[in-house]
XYZ file of C-alpha atoms in Angstrom:
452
model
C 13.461 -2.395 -12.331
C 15.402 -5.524 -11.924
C 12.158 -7.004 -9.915
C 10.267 -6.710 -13.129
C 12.591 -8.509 -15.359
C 12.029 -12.090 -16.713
C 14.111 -14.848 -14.533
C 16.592 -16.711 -15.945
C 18.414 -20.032 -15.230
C 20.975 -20.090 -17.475
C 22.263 -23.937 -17.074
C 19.385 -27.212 -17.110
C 21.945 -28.535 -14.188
C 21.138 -25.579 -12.018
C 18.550 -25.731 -9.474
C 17.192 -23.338 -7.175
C 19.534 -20.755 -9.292
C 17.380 -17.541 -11.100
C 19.048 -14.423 -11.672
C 17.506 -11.076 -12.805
C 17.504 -10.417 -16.853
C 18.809 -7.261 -16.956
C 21.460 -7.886 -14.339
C 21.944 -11.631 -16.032
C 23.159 -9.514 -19.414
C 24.704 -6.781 -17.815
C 26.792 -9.324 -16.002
C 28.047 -11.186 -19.475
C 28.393 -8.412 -21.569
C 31.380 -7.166 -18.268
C 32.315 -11.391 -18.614
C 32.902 -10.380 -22.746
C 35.224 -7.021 -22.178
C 37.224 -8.620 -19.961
C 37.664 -11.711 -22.214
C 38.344 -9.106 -25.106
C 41.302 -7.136 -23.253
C 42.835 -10.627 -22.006
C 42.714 -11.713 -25.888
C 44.408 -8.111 -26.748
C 46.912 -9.268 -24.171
C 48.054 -12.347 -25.079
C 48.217 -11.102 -28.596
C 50.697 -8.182 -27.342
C 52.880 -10.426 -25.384
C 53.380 -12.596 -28.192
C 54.801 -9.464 -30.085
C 56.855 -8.418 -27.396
C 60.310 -9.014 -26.496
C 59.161 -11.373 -23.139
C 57.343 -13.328 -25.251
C 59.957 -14.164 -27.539
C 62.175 -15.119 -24.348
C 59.367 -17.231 -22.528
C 57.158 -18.668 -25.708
C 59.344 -21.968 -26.681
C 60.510 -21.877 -30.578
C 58.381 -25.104 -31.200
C 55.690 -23.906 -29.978
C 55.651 -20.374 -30.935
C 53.080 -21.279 -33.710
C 50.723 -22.720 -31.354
C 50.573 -19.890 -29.249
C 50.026 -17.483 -32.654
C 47.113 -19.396 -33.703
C 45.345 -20.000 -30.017
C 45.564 -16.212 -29.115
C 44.284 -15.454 -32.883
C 41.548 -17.097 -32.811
C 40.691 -16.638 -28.947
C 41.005 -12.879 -30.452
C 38.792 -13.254 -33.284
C 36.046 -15.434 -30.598
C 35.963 -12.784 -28.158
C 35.110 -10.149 -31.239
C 32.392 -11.947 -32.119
C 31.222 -12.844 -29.088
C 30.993 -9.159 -27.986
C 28.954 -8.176 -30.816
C 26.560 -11.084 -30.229
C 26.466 -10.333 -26.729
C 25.196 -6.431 -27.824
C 22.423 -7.770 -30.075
C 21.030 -11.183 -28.108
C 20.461 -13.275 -31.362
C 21.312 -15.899 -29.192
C 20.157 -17.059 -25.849
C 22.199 -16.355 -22.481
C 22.558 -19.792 -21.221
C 23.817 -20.456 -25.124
C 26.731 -17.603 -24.779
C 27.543 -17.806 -21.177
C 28.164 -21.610 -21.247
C 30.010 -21.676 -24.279
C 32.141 -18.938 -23.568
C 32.870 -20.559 -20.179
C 33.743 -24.176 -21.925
C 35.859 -21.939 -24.479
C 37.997 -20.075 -22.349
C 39.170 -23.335 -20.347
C 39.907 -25.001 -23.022
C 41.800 -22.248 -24.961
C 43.545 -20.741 -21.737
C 45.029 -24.028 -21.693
C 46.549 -24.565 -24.789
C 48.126 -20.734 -23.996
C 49.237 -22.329 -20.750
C 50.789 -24.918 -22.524
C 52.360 -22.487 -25.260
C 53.862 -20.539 -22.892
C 56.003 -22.745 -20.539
C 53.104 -25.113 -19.055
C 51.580 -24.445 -15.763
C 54.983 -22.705 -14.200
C 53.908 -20.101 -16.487
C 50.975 -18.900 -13.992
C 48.593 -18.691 -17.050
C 46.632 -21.383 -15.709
C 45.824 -18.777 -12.697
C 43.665 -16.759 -15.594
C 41.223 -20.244 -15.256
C 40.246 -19.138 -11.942
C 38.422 -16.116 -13.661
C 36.704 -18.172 -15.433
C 35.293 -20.603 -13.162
C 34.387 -17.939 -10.871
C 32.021 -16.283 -13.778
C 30.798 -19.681 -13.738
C 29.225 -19.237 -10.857
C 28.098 -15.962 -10.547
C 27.129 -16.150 -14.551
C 25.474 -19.917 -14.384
C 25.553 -20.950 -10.956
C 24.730 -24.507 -9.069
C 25.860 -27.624 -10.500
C 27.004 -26.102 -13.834
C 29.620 -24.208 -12.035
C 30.726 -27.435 -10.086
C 31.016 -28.747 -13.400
C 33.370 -26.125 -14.829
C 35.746 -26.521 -12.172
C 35.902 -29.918 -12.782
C 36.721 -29.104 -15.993
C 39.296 -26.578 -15.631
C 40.976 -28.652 -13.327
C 40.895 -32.324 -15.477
C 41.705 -29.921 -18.447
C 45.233 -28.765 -16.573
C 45.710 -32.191 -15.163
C 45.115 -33.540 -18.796
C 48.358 -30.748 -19.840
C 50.418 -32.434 -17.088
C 50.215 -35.547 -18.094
C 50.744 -34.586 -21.465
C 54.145 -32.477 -20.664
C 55.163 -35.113 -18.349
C 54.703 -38.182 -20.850
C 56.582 -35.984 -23.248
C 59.188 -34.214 -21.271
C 59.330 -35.547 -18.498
C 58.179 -35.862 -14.394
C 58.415 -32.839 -12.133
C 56.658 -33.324 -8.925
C 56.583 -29.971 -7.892
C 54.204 -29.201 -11.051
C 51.836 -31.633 -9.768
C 51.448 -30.255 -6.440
C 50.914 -26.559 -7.821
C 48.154 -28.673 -10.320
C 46.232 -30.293 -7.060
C 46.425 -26.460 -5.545
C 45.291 -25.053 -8.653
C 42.426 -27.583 -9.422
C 41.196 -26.704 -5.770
C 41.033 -23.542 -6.090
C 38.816 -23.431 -8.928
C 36.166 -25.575 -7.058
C 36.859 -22.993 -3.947
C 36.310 -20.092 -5.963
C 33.249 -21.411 -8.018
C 31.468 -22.475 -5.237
C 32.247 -19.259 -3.325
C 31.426 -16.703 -6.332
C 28.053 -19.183 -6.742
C 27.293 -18.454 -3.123
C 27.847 -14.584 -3.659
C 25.807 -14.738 -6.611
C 22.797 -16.339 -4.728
C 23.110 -13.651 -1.868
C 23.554 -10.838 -4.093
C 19.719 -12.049 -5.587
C 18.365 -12.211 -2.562
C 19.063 -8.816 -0.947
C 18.146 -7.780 -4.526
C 14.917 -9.247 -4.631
C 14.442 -7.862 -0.862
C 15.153 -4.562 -1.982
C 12.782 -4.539 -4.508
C 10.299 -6.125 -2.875
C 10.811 -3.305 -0.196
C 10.877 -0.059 -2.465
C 7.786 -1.814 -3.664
C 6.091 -1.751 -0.637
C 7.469 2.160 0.072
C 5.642 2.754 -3.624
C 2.499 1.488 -2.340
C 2.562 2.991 0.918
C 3.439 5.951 -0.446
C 0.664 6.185 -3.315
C -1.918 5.040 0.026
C -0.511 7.787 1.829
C -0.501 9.944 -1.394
C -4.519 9.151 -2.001
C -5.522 9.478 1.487
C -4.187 12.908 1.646
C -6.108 13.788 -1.017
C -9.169 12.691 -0.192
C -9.226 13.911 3.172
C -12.197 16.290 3.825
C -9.558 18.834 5.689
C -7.070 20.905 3.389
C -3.658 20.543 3.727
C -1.384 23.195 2.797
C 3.206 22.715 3.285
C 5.152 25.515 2.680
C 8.683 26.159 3.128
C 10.469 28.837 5.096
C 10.014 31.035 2.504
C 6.445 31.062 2.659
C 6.523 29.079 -1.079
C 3.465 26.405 -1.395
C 5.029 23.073 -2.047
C 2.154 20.919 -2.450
C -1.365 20.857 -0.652
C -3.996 18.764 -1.401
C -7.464 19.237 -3.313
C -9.560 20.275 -0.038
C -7.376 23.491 0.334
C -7.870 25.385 -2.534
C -11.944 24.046 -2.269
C -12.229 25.497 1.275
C -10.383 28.713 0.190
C -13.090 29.797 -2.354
C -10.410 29.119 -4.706
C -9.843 26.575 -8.187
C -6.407 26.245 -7.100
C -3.800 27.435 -4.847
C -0.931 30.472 -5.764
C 2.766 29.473 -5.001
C 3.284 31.927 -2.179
C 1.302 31.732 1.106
C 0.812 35.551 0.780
C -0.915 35.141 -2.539
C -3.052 32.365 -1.193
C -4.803 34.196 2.042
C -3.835 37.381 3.558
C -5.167 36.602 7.087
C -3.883 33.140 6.568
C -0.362 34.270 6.063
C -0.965 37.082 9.388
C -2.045 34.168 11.360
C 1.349 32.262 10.208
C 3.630 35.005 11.148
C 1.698 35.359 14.498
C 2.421 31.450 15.533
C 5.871 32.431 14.082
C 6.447 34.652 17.277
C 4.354 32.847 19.356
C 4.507 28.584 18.926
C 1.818 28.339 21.388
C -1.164 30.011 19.193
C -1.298 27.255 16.768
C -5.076 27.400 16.514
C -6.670 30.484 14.869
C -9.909 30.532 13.196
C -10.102 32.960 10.171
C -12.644 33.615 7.203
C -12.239 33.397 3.903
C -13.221 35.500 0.780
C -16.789 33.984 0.765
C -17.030 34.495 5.274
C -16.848 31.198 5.477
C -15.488 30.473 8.548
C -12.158 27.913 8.950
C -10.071 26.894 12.222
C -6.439 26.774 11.217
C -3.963 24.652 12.776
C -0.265 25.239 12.314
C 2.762 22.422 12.760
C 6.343 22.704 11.736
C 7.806 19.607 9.706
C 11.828 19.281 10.130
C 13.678 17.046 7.726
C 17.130 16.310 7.383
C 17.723 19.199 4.962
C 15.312 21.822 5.539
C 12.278 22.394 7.413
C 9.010 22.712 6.091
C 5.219 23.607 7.926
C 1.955 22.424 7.838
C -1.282 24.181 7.978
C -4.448 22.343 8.329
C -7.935 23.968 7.664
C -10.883 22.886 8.591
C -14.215 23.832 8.063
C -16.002 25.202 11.537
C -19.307 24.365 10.678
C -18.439 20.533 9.720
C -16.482 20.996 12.842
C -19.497 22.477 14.855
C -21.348 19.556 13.313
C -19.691 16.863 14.575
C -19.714 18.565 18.218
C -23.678 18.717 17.565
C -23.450 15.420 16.678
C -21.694 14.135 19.396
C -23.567 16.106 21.963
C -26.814 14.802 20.444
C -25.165 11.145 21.318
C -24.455 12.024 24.718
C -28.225 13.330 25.083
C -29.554 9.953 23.806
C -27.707 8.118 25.808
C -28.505 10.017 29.055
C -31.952 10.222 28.311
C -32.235 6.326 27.429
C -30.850 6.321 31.560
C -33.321 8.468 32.284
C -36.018 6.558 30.986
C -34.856 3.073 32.628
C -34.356 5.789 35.770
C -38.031 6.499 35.600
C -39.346 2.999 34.736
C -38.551 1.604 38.169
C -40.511 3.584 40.109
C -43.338 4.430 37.671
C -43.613 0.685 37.514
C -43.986 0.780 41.854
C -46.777 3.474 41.436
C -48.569 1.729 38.764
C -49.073 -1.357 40.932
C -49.725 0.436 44.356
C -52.704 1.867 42.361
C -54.074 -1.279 41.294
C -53.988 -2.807 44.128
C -55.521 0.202 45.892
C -58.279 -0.092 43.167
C -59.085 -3.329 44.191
C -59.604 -2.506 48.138
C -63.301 -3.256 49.058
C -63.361 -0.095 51.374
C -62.611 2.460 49.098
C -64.742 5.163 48.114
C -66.544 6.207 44.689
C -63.907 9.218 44.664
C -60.783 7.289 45.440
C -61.560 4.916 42.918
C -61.603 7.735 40.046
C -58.439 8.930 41.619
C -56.713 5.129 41.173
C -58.193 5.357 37.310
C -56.415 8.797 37.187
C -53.129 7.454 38.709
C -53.548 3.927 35.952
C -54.034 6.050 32.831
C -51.192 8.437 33.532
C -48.580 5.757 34.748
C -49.770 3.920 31.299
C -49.032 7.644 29.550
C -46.345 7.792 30.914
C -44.925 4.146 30.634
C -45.878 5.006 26.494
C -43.578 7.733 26.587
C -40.646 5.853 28.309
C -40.900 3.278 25.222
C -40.850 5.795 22.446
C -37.634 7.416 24.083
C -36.574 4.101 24.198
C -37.307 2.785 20.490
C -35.381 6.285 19.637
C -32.231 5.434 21.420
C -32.163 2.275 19.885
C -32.270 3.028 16.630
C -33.679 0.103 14.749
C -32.718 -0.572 11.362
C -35.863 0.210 8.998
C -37.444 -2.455 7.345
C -39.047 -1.179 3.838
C -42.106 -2.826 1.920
C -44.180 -1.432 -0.742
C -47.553 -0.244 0.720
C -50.513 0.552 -1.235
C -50.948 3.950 -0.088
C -54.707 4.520 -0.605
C -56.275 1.004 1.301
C -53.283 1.566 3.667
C -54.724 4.975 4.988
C -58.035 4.604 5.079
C -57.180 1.235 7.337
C -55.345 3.786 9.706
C -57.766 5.802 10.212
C -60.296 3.467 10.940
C -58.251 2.129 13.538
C -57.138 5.142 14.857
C -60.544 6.668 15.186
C -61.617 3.082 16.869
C -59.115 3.618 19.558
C -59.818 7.458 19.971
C -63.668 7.182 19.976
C -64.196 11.188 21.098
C -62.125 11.550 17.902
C -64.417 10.282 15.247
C -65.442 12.569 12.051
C -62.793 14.742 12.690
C -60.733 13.779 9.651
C -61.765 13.440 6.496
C -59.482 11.598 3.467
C -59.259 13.037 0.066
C -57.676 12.127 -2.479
C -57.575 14.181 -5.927
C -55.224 11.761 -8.245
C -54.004 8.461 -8.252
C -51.672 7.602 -4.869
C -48.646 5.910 -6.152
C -47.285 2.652 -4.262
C -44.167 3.628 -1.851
C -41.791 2.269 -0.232
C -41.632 2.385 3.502
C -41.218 1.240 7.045
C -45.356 0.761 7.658
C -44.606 1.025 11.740
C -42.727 4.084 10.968
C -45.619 5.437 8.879
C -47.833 4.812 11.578
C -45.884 6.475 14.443
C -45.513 9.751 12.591
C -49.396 9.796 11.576
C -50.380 9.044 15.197
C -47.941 12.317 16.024
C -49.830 14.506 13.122
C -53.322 13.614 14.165
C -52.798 13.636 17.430
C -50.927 17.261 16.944
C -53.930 18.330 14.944
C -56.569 17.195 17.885
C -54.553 19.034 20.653
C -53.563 22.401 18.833
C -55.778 22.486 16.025
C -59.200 23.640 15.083
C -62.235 22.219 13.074
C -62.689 23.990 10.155
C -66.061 25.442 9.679
């Protein structure tokens, strides 16, 4: 690709002026055929019967040796041009300076500038600018135009004045800087939308390989076929969910039921969802779509597996539940919180009886059970990060239950620790570790037995 190529900047004048290599060489080695048939031209007029009415006798010679050599130079430059011994800005300048200057001796050969070979010049200056560009194309005007001002002077000092020479000189001479500038500014354009374009079909590369990867990676299989039922391409999920290492090339081949369920969203568009199972009963929900392009028309058929599917419900539904029950909770805080302090301040009534007063301890330790309760369903639906730290497993257990049978003191010398090998440190969340102990023993107390 052209956007991949070294830059060049063919002339030291030339600023702001970089043209793709391949398109830089491509561009001369057009420059050197054309300069190779003009050469073969001039070389057949001189042999014709026009040239012998048009080329002067005095200066036959001149034109002979001129078109020769410009012959011979174009030769040579060609076969330099195929094997780049030398650079570009090397060849495309010189050939540039060498064609004005030999174009105009020709010019002057054959009849001056009423000849029209001067005209040939405004080639040349405008591969100037496409080939070299900026300031170095200024410059070759310049030159082309001194260079045929320089012959007029020359044919007037030695033949004499003809004003309507000069005129067609000044017309001449502006044309070249017209068309040098112009060709410069279509050479700079030309880059741009080039560089644009390849900056874009890069960007359609990448998108495409993203695209390309994501497909591929997508837990869901993916499966196009054509309207012949053929498999064009599906990704590596399909032939995993199939039961398969890969994937036939007809849709028949691939899944029986799968191909049954096609034909049936065939008739009917509006079934696009069947679930079907697959050699190994595992069970997949199928979605059909069709996929028109310009030239044909393709479908797509998506499987996915129904218990990841069933999952994610699950998953979802256990969301839902953890958030309603975190509302519950704040729900039931608010008015376990008004109970809890009617019952302490009925506790502290001087009037109240022995009985009441064990009824008001009743109503405290329950609102407290209760309040206990609302925090754990609480701490669930939060969901704090754990925190991990290496506990020494043997000191750390026989500190729980030390405090644990300190807080449950109708508890005490119902558990025993044992331990037959050396405890290895482990890593974990020691708040954690203590919550789901707390749950075990106090399991154990409620449904369990002492063994005898």
């Amino acid at each position: 690709m052209l956007v991949n190529s070294p830059m060049l900047s063919p002339c030291p004048f030339s600023k702001g002026y970089t043209i793709p290599a391949a398109q830089a060489w491509s561009l001369l080695k057009g420059f050197y055929a054309y300069r190779l048939i003009l050469a073969c031209l001039f070389l057949i007029f001189f042999y014709s019967r026009l040239g012998a009415v048009l080329i002067s006798t005095e200066k036959t010679q001149l034109y002979l040796y001129v078109s020769g050599f410009y012959f011979l130079f174009a030769c040579a430059a060609c076969v330099m041009v195929l094997y780049k011994k030398v650079s570009y800005a090397a060849q495309a300048q010189s050939a540039i300076f060498i064609d004005i200057f030999l174009i105009t001796l020709i010019m002057h050969a054959a009849g001056g500038i009423s000849s029209g070979v001067g005209a040939l010049m405004l080639v040349t200056t405008a591969a100037g600018g496409l080939l070299v560009g900026g300031r170095c194309a200024m410059l070759f005007a310049a030159l082309a135009s001194l260079f045929v001002f320089a012959e007029q002077a020359y044919t007037f000092r030695v033949e004499g004045f003809n004003s309507a020479y000069y005129a067609y000189a000044g017309m001449l001479g502006a044309g070249f800087f017209c068309l040098a500038f112009l060709s410069y500014i279509l050479a700079k354009r030309t880059e741009q939308s080039e560089l644009i374009s390849s900056q874009r079909k890069e960007t359609i590369v990448s998108l495409e390989e993203l695209n390309q990867y994501i497909i591929q990676n997508m837990p869901s299989g993916i499966i196009i076929i054509d309207q012949q039922q053929r498999v064009t391409s599906y990704n590596e999920a399909s032939p995993r969910l199939l039961g398969e290492e890969s994937l036939a090339n007809t849709l028949l081949a691939v899944s029986v039921p799968l191909t049954l369920a096609f034909n049936n969203w065939l008739m009917d568009p509006h079934k696009n969802f069947v679930i079907i199972s697959t050699s190994e009963q595992v069970e997949l929900q199928v979605h059909f779509n069709s996929l028109p392009t310009k030239h044909a028309l393709f479908f797509m058929i998506t499987l996915e597996d129904v218990a990841l599917y069933k999952q994610r419900v699950q998953q979802s539904k256990l969301a839902s539940l953890g958030l309603l029950t975190a509302n519950m909770a704040h729900e039931i805080r608010n008015p376990l919180g008004a109970i809890s302090h009617a019952g302490q301040l009925l506790a502290e009534s001087p009037d109240l009886a022995a009985e009441d007063v064990r009824l008001t301890e009743i109503i405290q330790t329950h609102a407290l059970r209760m309040n206990l309760i609302i925090e754990d369903i609480l701490q669930l639906s939060r969901r704090k990060d754990s925190r991990r730290e290496c506990i020494h497993l043997k000191p750390w257990l026989e500190e729980f239950f030390i405090i644990f049978e300190a807080e449950n003191p109708e508890h005490q010398n119902k558990f025993f620790l044992s331990f037959e090998e050396e405890i290895q440190d482990i890593l974990f969340d020691s708040g954690h570790l203590t919550q789901i102990l707390n749950n075990l023993c106090e399991n154990a107390i409620k449904y369990g037995s002492a063994k005898t």
